CSV table of C-alpha atoms in Angstrom, one decimal:
chain,number,residue,atom,x,y,z
A,106,UNK,CA,56.5,-20.1,64.3
A,107,UNK,CA,55.8,-17.9,61.3
A,108,UNK,CA,54.0,-20.8,59.5
A,109,UNK,CA,51.8,-21.4,62.5
A,110,UNK,CA,50.8,-17.7,62.7
A,111,UNK,CA,50.1,-17.6,59.0
A,112,UNK,CA,48.0,-20.7,59.1
A,113,UNK,CA,46.0,-19.4,62.0
A,114,UNK,CA,45.4,-16.1,60.3
A,115,UNK,CA,44.2,-17.9,57.2
A,116,UNK,CA,41.4,-19.5,59.2
A,117,UNK,CA,40.1,-16.4,61.0
A,118,UNK,CA,36.4,-15.5,60.6
A,119,UNK,CA,36.0,-13.2,57.7
A,120,UNK,CA,33.2,-11.0,59.2
A,121,UNK,CA,31.8,-10.0,62.6
A,122,UNK,CA,28.8,-12.2,61.9
A,123,UNK,CA,31.0,-15.2,61.4
A,124,UNK,CA,33.0,-14.1,64.4
A,125,UNK,CA,30.0,-14.0,66.8
A,126,UNK,CA,29.0,-17.5,65.6
A,127,UNK,CA,32.2,-18.7,67.4
A,128,UNK,CA,30.9,-17.6,70.8
A,129,UNK,CA,28.1,-18.9,73.0
A,130,UNK,CA,24.9,-16.8,72.8
A,131,UNK,CA,25.1,-16.1,76.5
A,132,UNK,CA,28.5,-14.5,76.0
A,133,UNK,CA,27.4,-12.0,73.3
A,134,UNK,CA,27.4,-9.0,75.5
A,135,UNK,CA,27.1,-5.4,74.4
A,136,UNK,CA,29.2,-2.6,75.8
A,137,UNK,CA,29.9,-2.6,79.5
A,138,UNK,CA,30.0,0.4,81.8
A,139,UNK,CA,32.8,-1.1,84.0
A,140,UNK,CA,35.8,-3.0,83.0
A,141,UNK,CA,35.7,-5.5,85.9
A,142,UNK,CA,32.2,-6.7,84.9
A,143,UNK,CA,33.4,-7.8,81.4
A,144,UNK,CA,34.0,-11.5,80.8
A,145,UNK,CA,36.6,-13.1,78.6
A,146,UNK,CA,34.4,-13.1,75.5
A,147,UNK,CA,34.2,-9.3,75.5
A,148,UNK,CA,38.0,-9.1,75.0
A,149,UNK,CA,37.9,-11.8,72.4
A,150,UNK,CA,35.3,-9.9,70.5
A,151,UNK,CA,37.2,-6.6,70.9
A,152,UNK,CA,40.4,-8.1,69.6
A,153,UNK,CA,38.7,-9.9,66.7
A,154,UNK,CA,36.9,-6.7,65.6
A,155,UNK,CA,40.3,-4.8,65.5
A,156,UNK,CA,41.9,-7.7,63.7
A,157,UNK,CA,39.2,-7.8,61.0
A,158,UNK,CA,39.6,-4.1,60.6
A,159,UNK,CA,43.3,-4.4,60.2
A,160,UNK,CA,43.0,-7.3,57.7
A,161,UNK,CA,40.7,-5.2,55.6
A,162,UNK,CA,43.1,-2.3,55.5
A,163,UNK,CA,42.5,-0.2,52.4
A,164,UNK,CA,45.2,2.4,52.1
A,165,UNK,CA,44.3,5.8,50.8
A,166,UNK,CA,46.7,7.1,48.1
A,167,UNK,CA,44.8,10.2,47.3
A,168,UNK,CA,46.5,13.6,47.1
A,169,UNK,CA,45.9,15.7,50.2
A,170,UNK,CA,44.4,19.1,49.5
A,171,UNK,CA,44.7,20.5,53.0
A,172,UNK,CA,47.3,19.9,55.8
A,173,UNK,CA,46.7,20.6,59.4
A,174,UNK,CA,49.5,20.1,61.9
A,175,UNK,CA,48.5,19.9,65.6
A,176,UNK,CA,51.4,20.3,68.1
A,177,UNK,CA,51.0,19.9,71.8
A,178,UNK,CA,54.1,20.3,74.0
A,179,UNK,CA,54.0,17.8,76.9
A,180,UNK,CA,51.7,15.3,75.4
A,181,UNK,CA,53.9,12.3,76.0
A,182,UNK,CA,52.5,8.8,76.8
A,183,UNK,CA,52.2,9.5,80.5
A,184,UNK,CA,50.0,12.6,80.0
A,185,UNK,CA,48.0,10.9,77.2
A,186,UNK,CA,47.3,7.8,79.3
A,187,UNK,CA,46.3,9.9,82.3
A,188,UNK,CA,44.1,12.1,80.2
A,189,UNK,CA,42.4,9.0,78.7
A,190,UNK,CA,41.6,7.7,82.2
A,191,UNK,CA,40.4,11.1,83.5
A,192,UNK,CA,38.1,11.6,80.6
A,193,UNK,CA,36.7,8.1,81.0
A,194,UNK,CA,36.0,8.7,84.7
A,195,UNK,CA,34.3,12.0,83.8
A,196,UNK,CA,32.0,9.9,81.5
A,197,UNK,CA,31.1,7.6,84.4
A,198,UNK,CA,33.4,4.8,83.6
A,199,UNK,CA,36.4,3.4,85.4
A,200,UNK,CA,38.5,5.3,82.9
A,201,UNK,CA,41.1,2.8,81.5
A,202,UNK,CA,38.7,1.4,78.9
A,203,UNK,CA,38.1,4.9,77.5
A,204,UNK,CA,39.3,5.9,74.0
A,205,UNK,CA,40.5,9.3,73.0
A,206,UNK,CA,39.8,10.6,69.5
A,207,UNK,CA,43.2,9.8,68.1
A,208,UNK,CA,43.3,6.4,69.8
A,209,UNK,CA,41.0,5.3,66.9
A,210,UNK,CA,43.4,6.4,64.2
A,211,UNK,CA,44.6,3.6,61.9
A,212,UNK,CA,48.3,4.1,62.1
A,213,UNK,CA,50.7,4.7,65.0
A,214,UNK,CA,54.4,5.4,65.1
A,215,UNK,CA,57.0,6.7,67.5
A,216,UNK,CA,59.1,9.8,66.8
A,217,UNK,CA,62.5,10.7,68.2
A,218,UNK,CA,62.9,14.1,69.7
A,219,UNK,CA,66.6,14.9,70.1
A,220,UNK,CA,68.5,17.9,68.6
A,221,UNK,CA,71.8,17.6,66.9
A,222,UNK,CA,73.6,18.9,70.0
A,223,UNK,CA,71.3,17.7,72.7
A,224,UNK,CA,69.8,14.4,73.7
A,225,UNK,CA,66.7,16.2,75.1
A,226,UNK,CA,65.4,18.6,72.5
A,227,UNK,CA,63.8,22.0,73.1
A,228,UNK,CA,60.6,23.4,71.5
A,229,UNK,CA,62.3,25.6,68.9
A,230,UNK,CA,64.6,22.9,67.5
A,231,UNK,CA,61.9,20.2,67.7
A,232,UNK,CA,59.5,22.5,65.8
A,233,UNK,CA,62.2,23.1,63.2
A,234,UNK,CA,62.4,19.3,62.7
A,235,UNK,CA,58.6,19.0,62.6
A,236,UNK,CA,58.0,21.9,60.2
A,237,UNK,CA,61.1,22.0,58.1
A,238,UNK,CA,62.4,18.4,57.9
A,239,UNK,CA,65.9,19.3,59.1
A,240,UNK,CA,67.4,18.9,62.7
A,241,UNK,CA,69.0,21.9,64.2
A,242,UNK,CA,70.8,22.9,67.4
A,243,UNK,CA,69.2,23.4,70.8
A,244,UNK,CA,67.2,26.7,71.1
A,245,UNK,CA,67.7,27.7,67.5
A,246,UNK,CA,64.7,28.2,65.2
A,247,UNK,CA,64.4,27.5,61.4
A,248,UNK,CA,68.2,26.8,61.0
A,249,UNK,CA,70.1,23.7,60.1
A,250,UNK,CA,73.0,22.4,62.2
A,251,UNK,CA,75.4,25.1,61.0
A,252,UNK,CA,73.4,27.7,62.8
A,253,UNK,CA,74.9,28.4,66.3
A,254,UNK,CA,72.9,29.4,69.3
A,255,UNK,CA,73.1,33.2,69.9
A,256,UNK,CA,75.4,33.7,67.0
A,257,UNK,CA,73.7,36.1,64.6
A,258,UNK,CA,76.2,35.6,61.7
A,259,UNK,CA,75.7,31.9,61.7
A,260,UNK,CA,72.1,32.2,60.7
A,261,UNK,CA,72.8,33.8,57.3
A,262,UNK,CA,73.7,30.5,55.5
A,263,UNK,CA,71.8,28.1,57.7
A,264,UNK,CA,68.2,29.2,57.0
A,265,UNK,CA,66.0,26.5,55.6
A,266,UNK,CA,62.6,26.5,53.8
A,267,UNK,CA,59.7,24.9,55.7
A,268,UNK,CA,56.1,23.6,55.2
A,269,UNK,CA,54.7,27.1,55.0
A,270,UNK,CA,57.1,28.0,52.2
A,271,UNK,CA,56.2,24.8,50.3
A,272,UNK,CA,52.5,25.4,50.7
A,273,UNK,CA,52.5,29.0,49.6
A,274,UNK,CA,54.6,28.1,46.6
A,275,UNK,CA,51.7,25.8,45.5
A,276,UNK,CA,49.2,28.6,45.9
A,277,UNK,CA,47.8,27.3,49.2
A,278,UNK,CA,46.6,29.5,52.1
A,279,UNK,CA,48.5,29.2,55.4
A,280,UNK,CA,47.5,29.7,59.0
A,281,UNK,CA,48.9,29.7,62.5
A,282,UNK,CA,46.9,29.2,65.7
A,283,UNK,CA,48.5,28.9,69.2
A,284,UNK,CA,47.7,29.6,72.8
A,285,UNK,CA,51.3,30.8,73.3
A,286,UNK,CA,52.8,34.0,72.0
A,287,UNK,CA,52.8,33.8,68.2
A,288,UNK,CA,56.5,34.5,68.3
A,289,UNK,CA,57.2,31.7,70.8
A,290,UNK,CA,59.6,28.9,69.9
A,291,UNK,CA,57.1,26.4,68.3
A,292,UNK,CA,55.1,28.8,66.1
A,293,UNK,CA,58.2,30.8,65.3
A,294,UNK,CA,59.6,27.8,63.4
A,295,UNK,CA,56.7,28.1,60.9
A,296,UNK,CA,58.1,31.3,59.5
A,297,UNK,CA,61.2,32.5,61.4
A,298,UNK,CA,64.9,31.9,61.2
A,299,UNK,CA,66.7,32.9,64.3
A,300,UNK,CA,69.9,32.0,66.2
A,301,UNK,CA,67.9,32.2,69.4
A,302,UNK,CA,64.4,31.3,70.1
A,303,UNK,CA,64.4,34.1,72.7
A,304,UNK,CA,64.9,36.9,70.1
A,305,UNK,CA,61.1,37.5,69.9
A,306,UNK,CA,61.6,41.3,69.8
A,307,UNK,CA,64.7,43.5,69.3
A,308,UNK,CA,65.2,44.1,73.0
A,309,UNK,CA,66.4,40.4,73.4
A,310,UNK,CA,69.0,40.7,70.6
A,311,UNK,CA,72.5,41.8,71.5
A,312,UNK,CA,73.0,45.4,70.4
A,313,UNK,CA,75.9,44.5,68.1
A,314,UNK,CA,73.6,42.1,66.2
A,315,UNK,CA,70.4,44.1,65.9
A,316,UNK,CA,71.4,45.7,62.6
A,317,UNK,CA,72.1,42.4,60.9
A,318,UNK,CA,69.5,40.0,62.4
A,319,UNK,CA,65.8,40.7,62.6
A,320,UNK,CA,63.8,39.7,65.6
A,321,UNK,CA,61.1,37.0,65.2
A,322,UNK,CA,58.2,39.5,65.3
A,323,UNK,CA,59.7,41.5,62.5
A,324,UNK,CA,60.2,38.4,60.4
A,325,UNK,CA,56.5,37.6,60.8
A,326,UNK,CA,55.4,41.0,59.6
A,327,UNK,CA,58.1,41.8,57.0
A,328,UNK,CA,59.5,38.5,55.5
A,329,UNK,CA,58.2,35.6,53.5
A,330,UNK,CA,56.4,33.4,54.4
A,331,UNK,CA,55.3,35.3,57.5
A,332,UNK,CA,53.8,38.3,55.8
A,333,UNK,CA,51.8,36.0,53.6
A,334,UNK,CA,50.3,33.9,56.4
A,335,UNK,CA,46.5,34.4,56.1
A,336,UNK,CA,45.5,33.6,59.7
A,337,UNK,CA,47.6,34.4,62.8
A,338,UNK,CA,45.9,33.9,66.1
A,339,UNK,CA,47.5,33.7,69.6
A,340,UNK,CA,49.1,35.9,72.2
A,341,UNK,CA,52.2,38.0,72.5
A,342,UNK,CA,51.2,41.7,71.8
A,343,UNK,CA,54.2,42.8,73.8
A,344,UNK,CA,56.7,41.9,71.1
A,345,UNK,CA,54.8,44.0,68.5
A,346,UNK,CA,54.4,47.2,70.6
A,347,UNK,CA,57.1,49.8,71.4
A,348,UNK,CA,58.3,50.1,75.0
A,349,UNK,CA,56.5,53.3,75.7
A,350,UNK,CA,53.1,52.2,74.5
A,351,UNK,CA,50.5,50.7,76.9
A,352,UNK,CA,48.9,47.4,76.1
A,353,UNK,CA,45.3,48.0,74.8
A,354,UNK,CA,43.8,45.5,77.3
A,355,UNK,CA,46.3,45.4,80.1
A,356,UNK,CA,47.0,49.1,80.7
A,357,UNK,CA,49.7,48.5,83.3
A,358,UNK,CA,51.8,46.5,80.8
A,359,UNK,CA,54.0,48.1,78.2
A,360,UNK,CA,55.4,47.0,74.9
A,361,UNK,CA,58.9,45.5,74.7
A,362,UNK,CA,60.2,46.9,71.5
A,363,UNK,CA,63.2,49.3,71.7
A,364,UNK,CA,63.1,50.4,68.1
A,365,UNK,CA,59.9,52.4,68.7
A,366,UNK,CA,58.0,50.5,66.0
A,367,UNK,CA,54.4,49.3,66.2
A,368,UNK,CA,54.4,46.2,64.2
A,369,UNK,CA,50.7,45.8,64.4
A,370,UNK,CA,50.2,49.1,62.6
A,371,UNK,CA,52.9,48.0,60.0
A,372,UNK,CA,51.0,44.7,59.4
A,373,UNK,CA,47.8,46.7,58.8
A,374,UNK,CA,49.6,49.1,56.4
A,375,UNK,CA,51.1,46.2,54.4
A,376,UNK,CA,47.7,44.5,53.9
A,377,UNK,CA,46.1,47.9,53.0
A,378,UNK,CA,48.8,48.6,50.5
A,379,UNK,CA,48.3,45.2,48.9
A,380,UNK,CA,44.5,45.8,48.7
A,381,UNK,CA,43.7,42.7,50.7
A,382,UNK,CA,40.7,42.0,52.9
A,383,UNK,CA,42.0,42.0,56.5
A,384,UNK,CA,41.1,42.4,60.2
A,385,UNK,CA,43.1,42.9,63.4
A,386,UNK,CA,41.4,41.9,66.7
A,387,UNK,CA,42.4,41.6,70.3
A,388,UNK,CA,39.1,40.9,72.1
A,389,UNK,CA,36.7,37.9,72.1
A,390,UNK,CA,33.8,40.2,71.1
A,391,UNK,CA,35.6,41.4,67.9
A,392,UNK,CA,36.8,37.8,67.2
A,393,UNK,CA,33.2,36.6,67.2
A,394,UNK,CA,32.2,39.4,64.7
A,395,UNK,CA,34.8,38.4,62.1
A,396,UNK,CA,33.1,37.3,58.9
A,397,UNK,CA,35.2,34.5,57.3
A,398,UNK,CA,33.6,35.2,54.0
A,399,UNK,CA,34.8,38.7,53.9
A,400,UNK,CA,38.2,38.2,55.6
A,401,UNK,CA,41.3,36.8,53.8
A,402,UNK,CA,43.9,37.9,56.4
A,403,UNK,CA,43.3,37.9,60.1
A,404,UNK,CA,45.7,38.9,62.9
A,405,UNK,CA,44.4,38.2,66.4
A,406,UNK,CA,46.7,38.9,69.4
A,407,UNK,CA,44.6,38.3,72.5
A,408,UNK,CA,47.1,38.7,75.3
A,409,UNK,CA,50.1,40.7,76.3
A,410,UNK,CA,52.0,37.4,76.8
A,411,UNK,CA,50.8,33.8,76.5
A,412,UNK,CA,47.0,33.3,76.3
A,413,UNK,CA,45.3,32.1,79.5
A,414,UNK,CA,44.9,28.4,80.3
A,415,UNK,CA,41.4,27.2,79.5
A,416,UNK,CA,40.5,27.0,83.2
A,417,UNK,CA,41.4,30.6,83.7
A,418,UNK,CA,40.1,32.0,80.4
A,419,UNK,CA,37.8,34.9,80.4
A,420,UNK,CA,35.2,34.0,77.7
A,421,UNK,CA,33.4,37.4,78.0
A,422,UNK,CA,33.4,40.2,75.4
A,423,UNK,CA,36.8,41.5,76.6
A,424,UNK,CA,38.3,38.0,77.0
A,425,UNK,CA,39.9,35.5,74.8
A,426,UNK,CA,38.5,32.8,72.3
A,427,UNK,CA,39.2,29.2,73.0
A,428,UNK,CA,41.7,27.1,71.1
A,429,UNK,CA,38.8,25.3,69.4
A,430,UNK,CA,37.1,28.5,68.5
A,431,UNK,CA,40.3,29.9,67.0
A,432,UNK,CA,40.9,26.8,65.0
A,433,UNK,CA,37.4,26.7,63.7
A,434,UNK,CA,37.6,30.3,62.6
A,435,UNK,CA,40.9,29.7,60.9
A,436,UNK,CA,39.6,26.8,58.9
A,437,UNK,CA,36.5,28.8,57.8
A,438,UNK,CA,38.8,31.5,56.4
A,439,UNK,CA,41.4,29.2,54.9
A,440,UNK,CA,39.1,26.7,53.2
A,441,UNK,CA,37.9,29.3,50.8
A,442,UNK,CA,41.0,28.8,48.8
A,443,UNK,CA,40.3,26.2,46.1
A,444,UNK,CA,44.0,25.3,46.1
A,445,UNK,CA,43.8,24.2,49.8
A,446,UNK,CA,45.7,25.3,52.9
A,447,UNK,CA,48.2,24.4,55.5
A,448,UNK,CA,47.3,25.2,59.1
A,449,UNK,CA,49.5,24.7,62.2
A,450,UNK,CA,47.8,24.5,65.6
A,451,UNK,CA,49.6,24.5,68.9
A,452,UNK,CA,48.1,24.0,72.4
A,453,UNK,CA,49.7,24.2,75.8
A,454,UNK,CA,44.6,19.5,81.3
A,455,UNK,CA,43.6,8.7,94.2
A,456,UNK,CA,45.8,6.0,94.5
A,457,UNK,CA,47.6,4.6,97.6
A,458,UNK,CA,51.4,4.1,97.6
A,459,UNK,CA,52.6,0.5,98.4
A,460,UNK,CA,55.6,2.0,100.1
A,461,UNK,CA,54.4,4.7,102.5
A,462,UNK,CA,50.6,4.3,102.3
A,463,UNK,CA,50.3,8.0,101.4
A,464,UNK,CA,48.1,8.9,98.4
A,465,UNK,CA,49.6,10.2,95.2
A,466,UNK,CA,48.2,11.4,91.9
A,467,UNK,CA,48.4,9.3,88.8
A,468,UNK,CA,50.3,12.0,87.0
A,469,UNK,CA,53.8,12.7,88.3
A,470,UNK,CA,56.8,14.5,86.8
A,471,UNK,CA,60.5,13.9,87.4
A,472,UNK,CA,61.3,17.6,87.6
A,473,UNK,CA,59.4,20.9,87.9
A,474,UNK,CA,57.8,23.4,90.3
A,475,UNK,CA,55.9,20.7,92.2
A,476,UNK,CA,59.0,19.8,94.3
A,477,UNK,CA,58.3,20.6,98.0
A,478,UNK,CA,61.3,21.9,100.0
A,479,UNK,CA,59.4,21.5,103.3
A,480,UNK,CA,59.7,17.7,103.2
A,481,UNK,CA,63.5,17.0,102.9
A,482,UNK,CA,63.3,13.5,104.4
A,483,UNK,CA,60.2,12.2,102.6
A,484,UNK,CA,57.4,13.3,100.3
A,485,UNK,CA,54.4,15.4,101.1
A,486,UNK,CA,51.3,13.6,102.3
A,487,UNK,CA,48.4,14.5,99.9
A,488,UNK,CA,45.7,13.3,102.3
A,489,UNK,CA,42.9,16.0,102.4
A,490,UNK,CA,44.5,18.0,99.6
A,491,UNK,CA,42.3,19.1,96.7
A,492,UNK,CA,44.4,17.7,93.8
A,493,UNK,CA,41.6,18.8,91.4
A,494,UNK,CA,42.0,22.4,92.1
A,495,UNK,CA,43.0,24.4,89.0
A,496,UNK,CA,46.1,25.8,90.9
A,497,UNK,CA,47.3,22.4,92.1
A,498,UNK,CA,50.9,21.7,91.0
A,499,UNK,CA,51.8,18.1,90.3
A,500,UNK,CA,54.5,16.7,92.5
A,501,UNK,CA,58.0,16.3,91.1
A,502,UNK,CA,61.2,14.7,92.3
A,503,UNK,CA,63.6,17.5,91.3
A,504,UNK,CA,63.1,21.2,92.0
A,505,UNK,CA,62.8,23.5,88.9
A,506,UNK,CA,60.8,26.6,88.1
A,507,UNK,CA,59.2,24.6,85.3
A,508,UNK,CA,59.2,21.1,83.8
A,509,UNK,CA,61.6,20.1,81.0
A,510,UNK,CA,61.2,18.0,77.9
A,511,UNK,CA,61.6,14.3,78.7
A,512,UNK,CA,63.8,13.2,75.7
A,513,UNK,CA,61.8,10.0,75.2
A,514,UNK,CA,60.3,8.9,71.9
A,515,UNK,CA,56.7,10.3,71.5
A,516,UNK,CA,53.7,8.7,69.8
A,517,UNK,CA,52.4,9.6,66.3
A,518,UNK,CA,48.8,8.8,65.4
A,519,UNK,CA,47.8,8.9,61.7
A,520,UNK,CA,44.5,8.8,59.9
A,521,UNK,CA,43.4,9.5,56.3
A,522,UNK,CA,45.2,10.0,52.9
A,523,UNK,CA,48.7,8.5,53.0
A,524,UNK,CA,48.4,7.8,56.7
A,525,UNK,CA,50.3,4.5,56.1
A,526,UNK,CA,53.5,6.5,55.7
A,527,UNK,CA,53.6,7.0,59.4
A,528,UNK,CA,54.8,3.6,60.8
A,529,UNK,CA,57.6,2.4,62.9
A,530,UNK,CA,60.2,4.5,64.8
A,531,UNK,CA,60.7,7.8,62.9
A,532,UNK,CA,63.0,10.8,63.0
A,533,UNK,CA,61.0,14.0,63.6
A,534,UNK,CA,62.5,15.3,60.3
A,535,UNK,CA,60.6,12.6,58.4
A,536,UNK,CA,57.2,14.0,59.4
A,537,UNK,CA,57.1,17.2,57.2
A,538,UNK,CA,58.5,15.3,54.3
A,539,UNK,CA,55.7,12.7,54.5
A,540,UNK,CA,53.2,15.5,54.8
A,541,UNK,CA,54.7,17.2,51.7
A,542,UNK,CA,54.5,13.9,49.9
A,543,UNK,CA,50.8,13.5,50.9
A,544,UNK,CA,50.0,16.9,49.5
A,545,UNK,CA,52.4,16.8,46.5
A,546,UNK,CA,54.2,19.9,47.6
A,547,UNK,CA,57.8,21.0,48.4
A,548,UNK,CA,60.8,18.8,47.8
A,549,UNK,CA,58.6,15.8,47.6
A,550,UNK,CA,56.4,17.1,44.7
A,551,UNK,CA,58.3,15.5,41.8
A,552,UNK,CA,58.7,12.2,43.5
A,553,UNK,CA,55.0,12.3,44.5
A,554,UNK,CA,54.0,12.8,40.9
A,555,UNK,CA,56.3,10.1,39.5
A,556,UNK,CA,55.7,7.4,42.0
A,557,UNK,CA,52.0,7.6,42.4
A,558,UNK,CA,51.4,6.8,38.7
A,559,UNK,CA,53.1,3.4,39.4
A,560,UNK,CA,50.4,2.2,41.8
A,561,UNK,CA,47.7,-0.1,40.5
A,562,UNK,CA,45.0,1.9,42.2
A,563,UNK,CA,43.0,5.0,41.6
A,564,UNK,CA,45.4,7.9,41.7
A,565,UNK,CA,44.5,11.6,41.7
A,566,UNK,CA,46.9,13.8,39.7
A,567,UNK,CA,49.0,16.2,41.7
A,568,UNK,CA,47.4,19.6,40.9
A,569,UNK,CA,49.4,22.4,39.3
A,570,UNK,CA,49.5,25.7,41.1
A,571,UNK,CA,47.1,27.2,38.4
A,572,UNK,CA,44.5,24.5,38.6
A,573,UNK,CA,41.3,24.5,40.8
A,574,UNK,CA,41.5,21.0,42.4
A,575,UNK,CA,38.5,21.0,44.7
A,576,UNK,CA,38.1,17.2,44.2
A,577,UNK,CA,41.4,16.3,46.0
A,578,UNK,CA,41.3,14.9,49.5
A,579,UNK,CA,42.0,16.7,52.7
A,580,UNK,CA,44.9,15.7,54.9
A,581,UNK,CA,45.2,16.5,58.5
A,582,UNK,CA,48.5,15.9,60.1
A,583,UNK,CA,48.5,16.5,63.8
A,584,UNK,CA,51.0,16.3,66.6
A,585,UNK,CA,49.7,15.6,70.1
A,586,UNK,CA,47.3,18.4,70.9
A,587,UNK,CA,45.9,19.6,74.2
A,588,UNK,CA,43.3,16.9,75.0
A,589,UNK,CA,40.3,19.2,75.7
A,590,UNK,CA,40.8,20.8,72.3
A,591,UNK,CA,41.1,17.4,70.6
A,592,UNK,CA,37.6,16.4,71.6
A,593,UNK,CA,36.2,19.8,70.6
A,594,UNK,CA,37.9,19.4,67.2
A,595,UNK,CA,36.9,15.8,66.6
A,596,UNK,CA,33.6,16.4,64.9
A,597,UNK,CA,35.2,18.9,62.6
A,598,UNK,CA,38.1,16.6,61.8
A,599,UNK,CA,35.9,13.5,61.3
A,600,UNK,CA,34.1,15.0,58.4
A,601,UNK,CA,37.1,16.3,56.6
A,602,UNK,CA,38.5,13.1,55.1
A,603,UNK,CA,41.7,13.8,57.0
A,604,UNK,CA,45.1,12.4,57.6
A,605,UNK,CA,45.7,12.9,61.3
A,606,UNK,CA,49.1,12.6,63.1
A,607,UNK,CA,49.9,13.2,66.7
A,608,UNK,CA,53.5,13.7,68.0
A,609,UNK,CA,54.5,15.9,70.9
A,610,UNK,CA,57.9,17.5,71.3
């Protein structure tokens, strides 16, 4: 069997010109608008083009100057497939033949998503694995397995360094962009170490533990690496403001802090004391006025809680920037550093049943708020219902206030320098170590320097922290991002010589 396959491969056409010579002229069709109109030769050509591309695989061993990690909770295969079809249909196609930006990446892998004490992981512990390279316990952040949920004392010896620490140690700039609260579970793992993902401000910490354990917002403002993160954009003002202070945009909402501290003012004082170029903003109008050339540190908190979904977003002067706009602004600020940067971006977009002849949507969830209690003996008939309405909630089989993580392996898509490191079935903990190796930072730095000199290829030296290395390549590592943002980012990504990686938690 192997000999036959090898023999066949040895006689494959070596170019697309030679490939087309194998087909009748009448079959040499260009692109087709609808899948059902395409004959067999189209699929032969498509397969052969992909095969020739794979046979001509030229691995990129360059050192990555920049790292960008995209994370999108919920972007499992079902959501990705549905999004691919929907986008194709919006482009006037049938949908299935459409390609998303990351579908074109050269390398694909699968990543496991469990925690050390849970088969189905949560965002905090999954983000710890993605950002720190160590698995932890359910609903803890930035801790190894010895850290226990809700146990303050257990966090003292279980704190672990992460990608932001490794990048800053090499003189790189760092940034955080999210549509959630900046203290929420996933972004918190970039800089925080907490026995509970819910300790976003001191009001959530048990009173007996408040003196010993800092809340996540304080860690962002006071501790390394948080206080040295150059760009912080997202929501969550409530965890930075004292309980008796009104929110500047939402006057009926108050801060959550019980210690009476205004951490936004403290962030501003810290940057002023250190004589840095900084800005704090909370409106779209002020965001648009930020000059990246004159700003090295930017804090933008655009909502009292999570930022609005894109379909609900107020894009006016008093509103919020989009995820794409925030990412673009962050890169414009971070890329000024000749040593490079690390940026983390997190984003939260009719058939007939063969059984009961009632329509259902392509996207369905096993549990969540879409369960309808009014139909105990069957499911709801969607005939005449506007499933495209922005407030429509997808059906689910089990009632819950919100959906849960699925626990299944999730896809990883990679492109660019050292992208070939992302193959097969991976532990989530492998991802930041591979990123560190690609950029020659952190615990993989020495191994990176030693091993790359053994390749019989052009190798770029790993730069020292004191060397301007503007010639090294950019690496983008991305975990499954919100699809609308992916397409907005693609032009930016495509011209960055990037390593791209997509893997949802």
